[in-house]
Tab-separated table of C-alpha atoms and ligand atoms in Angstrom:
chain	number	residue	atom	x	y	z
A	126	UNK	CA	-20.962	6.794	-8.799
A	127	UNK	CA	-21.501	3.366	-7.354
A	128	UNK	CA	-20.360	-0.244	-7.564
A	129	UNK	CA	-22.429	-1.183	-10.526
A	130	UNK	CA	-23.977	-4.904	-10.926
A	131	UNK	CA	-21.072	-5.857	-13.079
A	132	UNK	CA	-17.892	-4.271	-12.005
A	133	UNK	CA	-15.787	-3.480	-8.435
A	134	UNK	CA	-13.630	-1.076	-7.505
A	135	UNK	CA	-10.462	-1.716	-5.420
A	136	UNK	CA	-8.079	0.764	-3.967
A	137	UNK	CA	-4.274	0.671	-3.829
A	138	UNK	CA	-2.095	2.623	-1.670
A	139	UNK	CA	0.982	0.690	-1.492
A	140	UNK	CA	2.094	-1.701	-4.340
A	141	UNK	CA	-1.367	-1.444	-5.662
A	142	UNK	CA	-0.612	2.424	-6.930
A	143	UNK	CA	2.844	1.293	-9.186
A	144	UNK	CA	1.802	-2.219	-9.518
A	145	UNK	CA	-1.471	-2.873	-9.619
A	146	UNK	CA	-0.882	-6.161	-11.986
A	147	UNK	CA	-4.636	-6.240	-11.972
A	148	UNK	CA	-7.324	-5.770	-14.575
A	149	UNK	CA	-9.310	-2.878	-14.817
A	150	UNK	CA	-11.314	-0.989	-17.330
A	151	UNK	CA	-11.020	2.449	-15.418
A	152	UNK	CA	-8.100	4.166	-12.903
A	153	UNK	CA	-8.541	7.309	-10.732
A	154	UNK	CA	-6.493	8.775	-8.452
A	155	UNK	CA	-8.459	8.852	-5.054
A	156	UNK	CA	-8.709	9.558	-1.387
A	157	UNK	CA	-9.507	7.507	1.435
A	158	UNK	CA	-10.963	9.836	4.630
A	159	UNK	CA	-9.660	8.854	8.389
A	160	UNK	CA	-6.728	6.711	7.362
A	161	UNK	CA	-2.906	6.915	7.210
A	162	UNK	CA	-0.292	5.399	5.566
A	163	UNK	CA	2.183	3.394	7.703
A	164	UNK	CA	5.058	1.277	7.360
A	165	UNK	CA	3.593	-0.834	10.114
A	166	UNK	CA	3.023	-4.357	8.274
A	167	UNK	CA	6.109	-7.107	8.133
A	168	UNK	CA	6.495	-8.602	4.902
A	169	UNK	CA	8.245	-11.692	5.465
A	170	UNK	CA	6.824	-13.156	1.435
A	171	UNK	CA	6.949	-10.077	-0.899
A	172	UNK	CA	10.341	-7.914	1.048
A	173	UNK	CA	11.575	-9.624	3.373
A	174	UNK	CA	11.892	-13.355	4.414
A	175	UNK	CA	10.475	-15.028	7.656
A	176	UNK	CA	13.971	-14.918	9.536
A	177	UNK	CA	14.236	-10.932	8.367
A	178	UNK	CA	10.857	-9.463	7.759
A	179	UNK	CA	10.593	-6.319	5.494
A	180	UNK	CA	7.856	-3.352	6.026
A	181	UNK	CA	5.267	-2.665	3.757
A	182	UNK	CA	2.137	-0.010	3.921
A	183	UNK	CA	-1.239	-0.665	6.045
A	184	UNK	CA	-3.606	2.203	7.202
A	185	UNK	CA	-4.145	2.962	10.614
A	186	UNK	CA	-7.210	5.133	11.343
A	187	UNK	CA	-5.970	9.003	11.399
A	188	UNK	CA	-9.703	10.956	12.034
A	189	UNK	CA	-9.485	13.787	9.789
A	190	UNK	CA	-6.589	12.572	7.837
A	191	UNK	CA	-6.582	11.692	3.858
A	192	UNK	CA	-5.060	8.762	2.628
A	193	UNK	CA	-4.577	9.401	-1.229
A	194	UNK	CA	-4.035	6.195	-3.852
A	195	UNK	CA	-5.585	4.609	-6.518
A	196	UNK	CA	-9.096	3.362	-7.295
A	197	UNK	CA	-9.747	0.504	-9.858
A	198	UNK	CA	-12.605	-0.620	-11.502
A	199	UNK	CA	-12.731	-4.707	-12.197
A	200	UNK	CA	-14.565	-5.399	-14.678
A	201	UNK	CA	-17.741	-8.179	-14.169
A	202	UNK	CA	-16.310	-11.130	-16.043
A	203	UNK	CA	-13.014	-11.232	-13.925
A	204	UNK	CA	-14.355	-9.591	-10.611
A	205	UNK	CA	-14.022	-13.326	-8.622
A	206	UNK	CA	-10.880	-14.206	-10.064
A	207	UNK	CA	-9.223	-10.623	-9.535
A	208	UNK	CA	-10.017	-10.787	-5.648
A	209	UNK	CA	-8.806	-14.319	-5.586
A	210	UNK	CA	-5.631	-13.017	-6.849
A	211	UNK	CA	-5.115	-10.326	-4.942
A	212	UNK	CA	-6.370	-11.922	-1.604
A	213	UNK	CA	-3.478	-14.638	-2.351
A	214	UNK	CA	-1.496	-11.548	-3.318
A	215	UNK	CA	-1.833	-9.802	0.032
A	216	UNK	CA	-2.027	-12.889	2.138
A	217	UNK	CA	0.013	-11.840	4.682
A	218	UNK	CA	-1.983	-10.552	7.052
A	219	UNK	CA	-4.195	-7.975	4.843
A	220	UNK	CA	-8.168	-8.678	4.827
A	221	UNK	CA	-10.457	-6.693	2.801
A	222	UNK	CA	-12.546	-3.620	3.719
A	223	UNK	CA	-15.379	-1.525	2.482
A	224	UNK	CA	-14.239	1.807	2.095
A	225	UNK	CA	-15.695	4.562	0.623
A	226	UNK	CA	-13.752	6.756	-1.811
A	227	UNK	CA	-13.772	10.412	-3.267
A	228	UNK	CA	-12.328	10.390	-6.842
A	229	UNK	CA	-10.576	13.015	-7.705
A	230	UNK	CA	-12.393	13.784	-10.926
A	231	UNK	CA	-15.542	14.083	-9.155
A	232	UNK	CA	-17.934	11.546	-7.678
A	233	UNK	CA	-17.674	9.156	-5.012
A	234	UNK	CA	-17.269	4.728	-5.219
A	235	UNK	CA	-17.724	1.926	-2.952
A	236	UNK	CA	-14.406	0.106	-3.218
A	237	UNK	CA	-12.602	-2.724	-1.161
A	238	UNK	CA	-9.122	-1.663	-0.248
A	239	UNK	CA	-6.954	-4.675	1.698
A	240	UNK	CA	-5.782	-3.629	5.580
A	241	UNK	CA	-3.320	-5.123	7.505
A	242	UNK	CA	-4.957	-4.369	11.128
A	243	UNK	CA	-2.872	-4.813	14.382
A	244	UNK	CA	-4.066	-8.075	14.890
A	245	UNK	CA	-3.051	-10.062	12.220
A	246	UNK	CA	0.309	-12.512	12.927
A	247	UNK	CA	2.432	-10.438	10.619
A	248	UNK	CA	2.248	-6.867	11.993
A	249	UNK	CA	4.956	-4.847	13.512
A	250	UNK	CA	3.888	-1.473	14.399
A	251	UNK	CA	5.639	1.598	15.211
A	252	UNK	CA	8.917	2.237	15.534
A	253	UNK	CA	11.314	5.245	15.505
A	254	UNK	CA	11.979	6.292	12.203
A	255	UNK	CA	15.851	5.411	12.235
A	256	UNK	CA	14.588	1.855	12.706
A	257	UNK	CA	11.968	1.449	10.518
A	258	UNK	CA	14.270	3.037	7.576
A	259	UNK	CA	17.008	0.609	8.660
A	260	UNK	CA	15.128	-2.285	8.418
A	261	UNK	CA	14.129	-1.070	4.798
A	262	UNK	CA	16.959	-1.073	4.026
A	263	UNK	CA	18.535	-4.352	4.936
A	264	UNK	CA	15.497	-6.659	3.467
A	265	UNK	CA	14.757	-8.234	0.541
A	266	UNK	CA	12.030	-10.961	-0.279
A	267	UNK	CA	11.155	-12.909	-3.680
A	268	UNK	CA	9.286	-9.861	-5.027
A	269	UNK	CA	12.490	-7.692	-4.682
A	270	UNK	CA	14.148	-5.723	-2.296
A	271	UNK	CA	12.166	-3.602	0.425
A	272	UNK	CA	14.386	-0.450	-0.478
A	273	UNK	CA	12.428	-0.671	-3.959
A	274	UNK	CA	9.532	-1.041	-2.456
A	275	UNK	CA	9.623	2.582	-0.318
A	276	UNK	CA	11.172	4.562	-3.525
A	277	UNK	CA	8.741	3.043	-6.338
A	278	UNK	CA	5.971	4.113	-3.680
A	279	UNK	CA	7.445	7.962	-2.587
A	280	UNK	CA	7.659	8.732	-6.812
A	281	UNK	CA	4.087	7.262	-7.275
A	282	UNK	CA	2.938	9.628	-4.652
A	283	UNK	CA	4.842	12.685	-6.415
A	284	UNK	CA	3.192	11.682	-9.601
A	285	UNK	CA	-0.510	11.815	-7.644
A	286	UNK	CA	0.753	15.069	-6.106
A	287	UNK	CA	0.325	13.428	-2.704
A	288	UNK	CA	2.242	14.404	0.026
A	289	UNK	CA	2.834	11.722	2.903
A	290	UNK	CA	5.029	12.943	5.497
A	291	UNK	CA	5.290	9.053	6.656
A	292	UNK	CA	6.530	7.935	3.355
A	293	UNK	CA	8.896	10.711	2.139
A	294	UNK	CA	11.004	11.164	5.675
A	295	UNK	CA	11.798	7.437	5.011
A	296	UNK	CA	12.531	7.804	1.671
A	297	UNK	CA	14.911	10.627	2.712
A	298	UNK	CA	16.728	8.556	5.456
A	299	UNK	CA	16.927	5.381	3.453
A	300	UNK	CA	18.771	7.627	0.688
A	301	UNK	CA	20.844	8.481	3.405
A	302	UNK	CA	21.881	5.273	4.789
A	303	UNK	CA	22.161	4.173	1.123
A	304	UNK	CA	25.201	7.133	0.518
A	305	UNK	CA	26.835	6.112	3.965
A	306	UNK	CA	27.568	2.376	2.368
B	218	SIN	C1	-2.099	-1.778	-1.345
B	218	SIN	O1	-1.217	-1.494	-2.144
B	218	SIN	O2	-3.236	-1.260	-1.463
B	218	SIN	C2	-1.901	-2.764	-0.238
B	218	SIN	C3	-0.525	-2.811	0.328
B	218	SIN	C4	0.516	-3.335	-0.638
B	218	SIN	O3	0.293	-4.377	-1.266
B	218	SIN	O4	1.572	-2.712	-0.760
């Protein structure tokens, strides 16, 4: 399978998987090849304000590593205005890719999928775990607070069946901190 004249496929691995707020005419779960998930990207419009950034999900290339989400297909007659909306959507630093995905009911797509690189003005980068988890935490942002954010995306990824060692540690020390208050 291809992108077809009339149609594009996108893939979500953050938001995008529990909120795509998008339209499509099909949804697959799929994998991305040489790419983890990292709570490397400040948010300081969706969870988290510009005085107290939150973190949100970019890939960082991982060779050999699988990066599993969600594949979209757009549908012609609202390709344009779907990218504009998600490129104002994921303004903060993301840009789009090509990426090339395996479904997981067979078959292969061309999709775009938006990366924050370690470039872009809003990105933070590693930190311990403890830190990043605190940080979690403690923001919040118009679209909610960041501490949503991590748990909506760790039970998305048990309903794919997707382990992410990344994702789940933080969910387990941000239910931790959460208990200690
Ligand atoms: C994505 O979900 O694919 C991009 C990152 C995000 O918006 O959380």
């Amino acid at each position: 399978m291809s992108n077809s004249a009339d149609s594009a496929w996108v893939f979500g691995y953050g938001s995008l998987i529990w909120n795509p707020d998008i339209p499509y005419t099909e949804s697959c779960r799929a994998s991305l090849t040489g790419y983890s998930r990292r709570f490397w990207q400040g948010s300081h419009d969706h969870r988290g304000l510009p005085e107290k950034p939150g973190r949100v999900v970019t890939l960082v290339p991982a060779p050999g590593e699988i990066c599993v989400g969600m594949a979209y297909r757009i549908p012609c007659d609202v390709v344009r205005d779907t990218f504009e909306q998600l490129d104002h959507r994921e303004k903060n630093g993301y840009q789009r890719h090509q990426a090339r995905l395996d479904l997981s009911h067979g078959g292969t797509v061309d999709s775009l999928v938006y990366i924050a690189d370690t470039q872009n003005f809003a990105y933070l980068g590693d930190a311990p775990m403890a830190d990043l988890a605190r940080q979690i935490y403690h923001a919040a942002g118009p679209s909610g607070s960041n501490l949503h954010y991590l748990l909506a995306l760790a039970d998305a990824l048990r309903k794919l069946n997707a382990h992410d060692e990344h994702v789940f540690e933080l969910e387990y020390r941000v239910l931790q901190i959460q208990k200690e208050h």
